[in-house]
Amino acid sequence: MSAITPLMPRQKVPSLSVPLVGGGTWSLADQSPENFTMVVFYRGLHCPICGKYLKDLDTKLTDFAKRGVNVVVVSSDGEDRATEAKAKWELENIDLGYGLDLDNAREWGLYISTSNGVTSSGYEEPAVFSEPGLFLVRPDGTLYFGTVQTMPFARPAFDQILGALDFVIAKNYPARGEVIDHTNP
């Protein structure tokens, strides 16, 4: 069993490198955004909520790019399922990574679930898979914002993230939640 350790704002995030649907490899170490890299972890093809969520993101990629934000979405699905998800959900612009190692998912603080069988979308859940998370990483590789979930429901809305980005970029707002030992800040 591996423990979940939350990532800490203003601290380095774990490495991340995944193959992309359509070819190539995406690596966090290769990113050089103006402001942030946004890493969105999703559950996989079996999750219809993920499809709607990522379709919304796909339509907003230009808005994120205007704010100096690179975007990748990643799941622990294999190549075939990730390729099918990209086509089925009509994700035309997103860099869709697959094959997230579950040990790497744990390093990012993600929750792991076991299969409940066939979902409402008609797809079998994998035996084990990672649950959602969303992270904004500064160009220096440190965490600015992070959220992880145990369920597919009630994820951060991309419109709200865009609005928050406008504020934090304009005000140079610092990452919050950075205190590691609250007894000795």
CSV table of N, CA and C in Angstrom, one decimal, residues 7 37-42 53-54 57 64 71-73 108 110 131-137 143-149 155-158 161 165:
chain,number,residue,atom,x,y,z
A,7,LEU,N,0.4,17.4,-2.1
A,7,LEU,CA,1.4,18.3,-2.7
A,7,LEU,C,1.3,19.6,-1.9
A,37,THR,N,1.4,25.7,-16.1
A,37,THR,CA,0.9,24.5,-16.8
A,37,THR,C,-0.2,23.9,-16.0
A,38,MET,N,-1.3,23.7,-16.6
A,38,MET,CA,-2.5,23.1,-16.0
A,38,MET,C,-2.5,21.6,-16.3
A,39,VAL,N,-2.4,20.7,-15.3
A,39,VAL,CA,-2.5,19.3,-15.5
A,39,VAL,C,-3.8,18.8,-14.9
A,40,VAL,N,-4.6,18.2,-15.8
A,40,VAL,CA,-6.0,17.8,-15.4
A,40,VAL,C,-6.0,16.2,-15.5
A,41,PHE,N,-6.1,15.6,-14.3
A,41,PHE,CA,-6.2,14.1,-14.3
A,41,PHE,C,-7.7,13.8,-14.4
A,42,TYR,N,-8.0,12.8,-15.2
A,42,TYR,CA,-9.4,12.4,-15.4
A,42,TYR,C,-9.5,10.8,-15.2
A,53,TYR,N,-16.8,17.2,-19.0
A,53,TYR,CA,-15.8,18.1,-18.4
A,53,TYR,C,-14.7,18.4,-19.4
A,54,LEU,N,-14.2,17.4,-20.0
A,54,LEU,CA,-13.0,17.6,-20.9
A,54,LEU,C,-13.5,18.3,-22.2
A,57,LEU,N,-13.4,21.9,-21.4
A,57,LEU,CA,-12.1,22.4,-21.5
A,57,LEU,C,-11.6,22.5,-22.9
A,64,PHE,N,-7.2,29.6,-22.2
A,64,PHE,CA,-6.1,29.3,-21.3
A,64,PHE,C,-4.8,29.8,-22.0
A,71,VAL,N,-1.8,23.3,-21.2
A,71,VAL,CA,-2.8,22.4,-20.7
A,71,VAL,C,-2.5,20.9,-21.2
A,72,VAL,N,-2.6,20.0,-20.3
A,72,VAL,CA,-2.6,18.6,-20.6
A,72,VAL,C,-3.6,17.9,-19.8
A,73,VAL,N,-4.3,16.8,-20.3
A,73,VAL,CA,-5.1,16.0,-19.5
A,73,VAL,C,-4.6,14.6,-19.6
A,108,TRP,N,1.3,12.3,-7.0
A,108,TRP,CA,0.5,13.6,-7.2
A,108,TRP,C,-0.6,13.7,-6.2
A,110,LEU,N,-3.2,11.7,-5.9
A,110,LEU,CA,-4.5,11.3,-6.4
A,110,LEU,C,-5.0,10.0,-5.7
A,131,GLU,N,-8.5,8.7,-9.6
A,131,GLU,CA,-9.6,9.7,-9.6
A,131,GLU,C,-9.1,11.1,-10.0
A,132,PRO,N,-10.1,12.0,-10.2
A,132,PRO,CA,-9.7,13.3,-10.7
A,132,PRO,C,-8.8,14.2,-9.9
A,133,GLY,N,-8.1,15.0,-10.5
A,133,GLY,CA,-7.3,16.1,-9.9
A,133,GLY,C,-7.0,17.2,-10.9
A,134,LEU,N,-6.7,18.3,-10.4
A,134,LEU,CA,-6.4,19.5,-11.2
A,134,LEU,C,-5.3,20.3,-10.5
A,135,PHE,N,-4.2,20.6,-11.3
A,135,PHE,CA,-3.1,21.3,-10.7
A,135,PHE,C,-2.6,22.4,-11.6
A,136,LEU,N,-2.3,23.6,-11.0
A,136,LEU,CA,-1.6,24.6,-11.8
A,136,LEU,C,-0.2,24.6,-11.2
A,137,VAL,N,0.7,24.5,-12.2
A,137,VAL,CA,2.2,24.4,-11.8
A,137,VAL,C,2.9,25.6,-12.4
A,143,LEU,N,4.1,24.0,-7.2
A,143,LEU,CA,2.7,24.0,-7.2
A,143,LEU,C,2.1,25.3,-6.8
A,144,TYR,N,1.2,25.8,-7.6
A,144,TYR,CA,0.4,27.0,-7.3
A,144,TYR,C,-0.9,26.7,-6.8
A,145,PHE,N,-1.6,25.8,-7.4
A,145,PHE,CA,-3.0,25.4,-7.0
A,145,PHE,C,-3.2,23.9,-7.2
A,146,GLY,N,-3.9,23.3,-6.4
A,146,GLY,CA,-4.2,21.9,-6.6
A,146,GLY,C,-5.5,21.5,-5.9
A,147,THR,N,-6.1,20.5,-6.5
A,147,THR,CA,-7.3,20.0,-6.0
A,147,THR,C,-7.4,18.5,-6.4
A,148,VAL,N,-7.8,17.6,-5.5
A,148,VAL,CA,-8.0,16.2,-5.8
A,148,VAL,C,-9.3,15.8,-5.3
A,149,GLN,N,-9.9,14.8,-5.9
A,149,GLN,CA,-11.2,14.3,-5.6
A,149,GLN,C,-11.3,12.8,-5.4
A,155,ARG,N,-16.5,19.1,-10.0
A,155,ARG,CA,-15.2,19.5,-10.2
A,155,ARG,C,-15.0,21.0,-10.4
A,156,PRO,N,-13.8,21.5,-10.3
A,156,PRO,CA,-13.6,23.0,-10.5
A,156,PRO,C,-14.1,23.4,-11.9
A,157,ALA,N,-14.9,24.4,-12.0
A,157,ALA,CA,-15.4,24.9,-13.3
A,157,ALA,C,-14.3,25.7,-14.0
A,158,PHE,N,-14.1,25.4,-15.3
A,158,PHE,CA,-13.1,26.0,-16.1
A,158,PHE,C,-13.3,27.5,-16.2
A,161,ILE,N,-12.0,29.0,-13.1
A,161,ILE,CA,-10.5,28.9,-13.2
A,161,ILE,C,-10.0,30.1,-14.0
A,165,LEU,N,-7.6,33.0,-12.8
A,165,LEU,CA,-6.3,33.3,-13.5
A,165,LEU,C,-6.1,34.8,-13.8
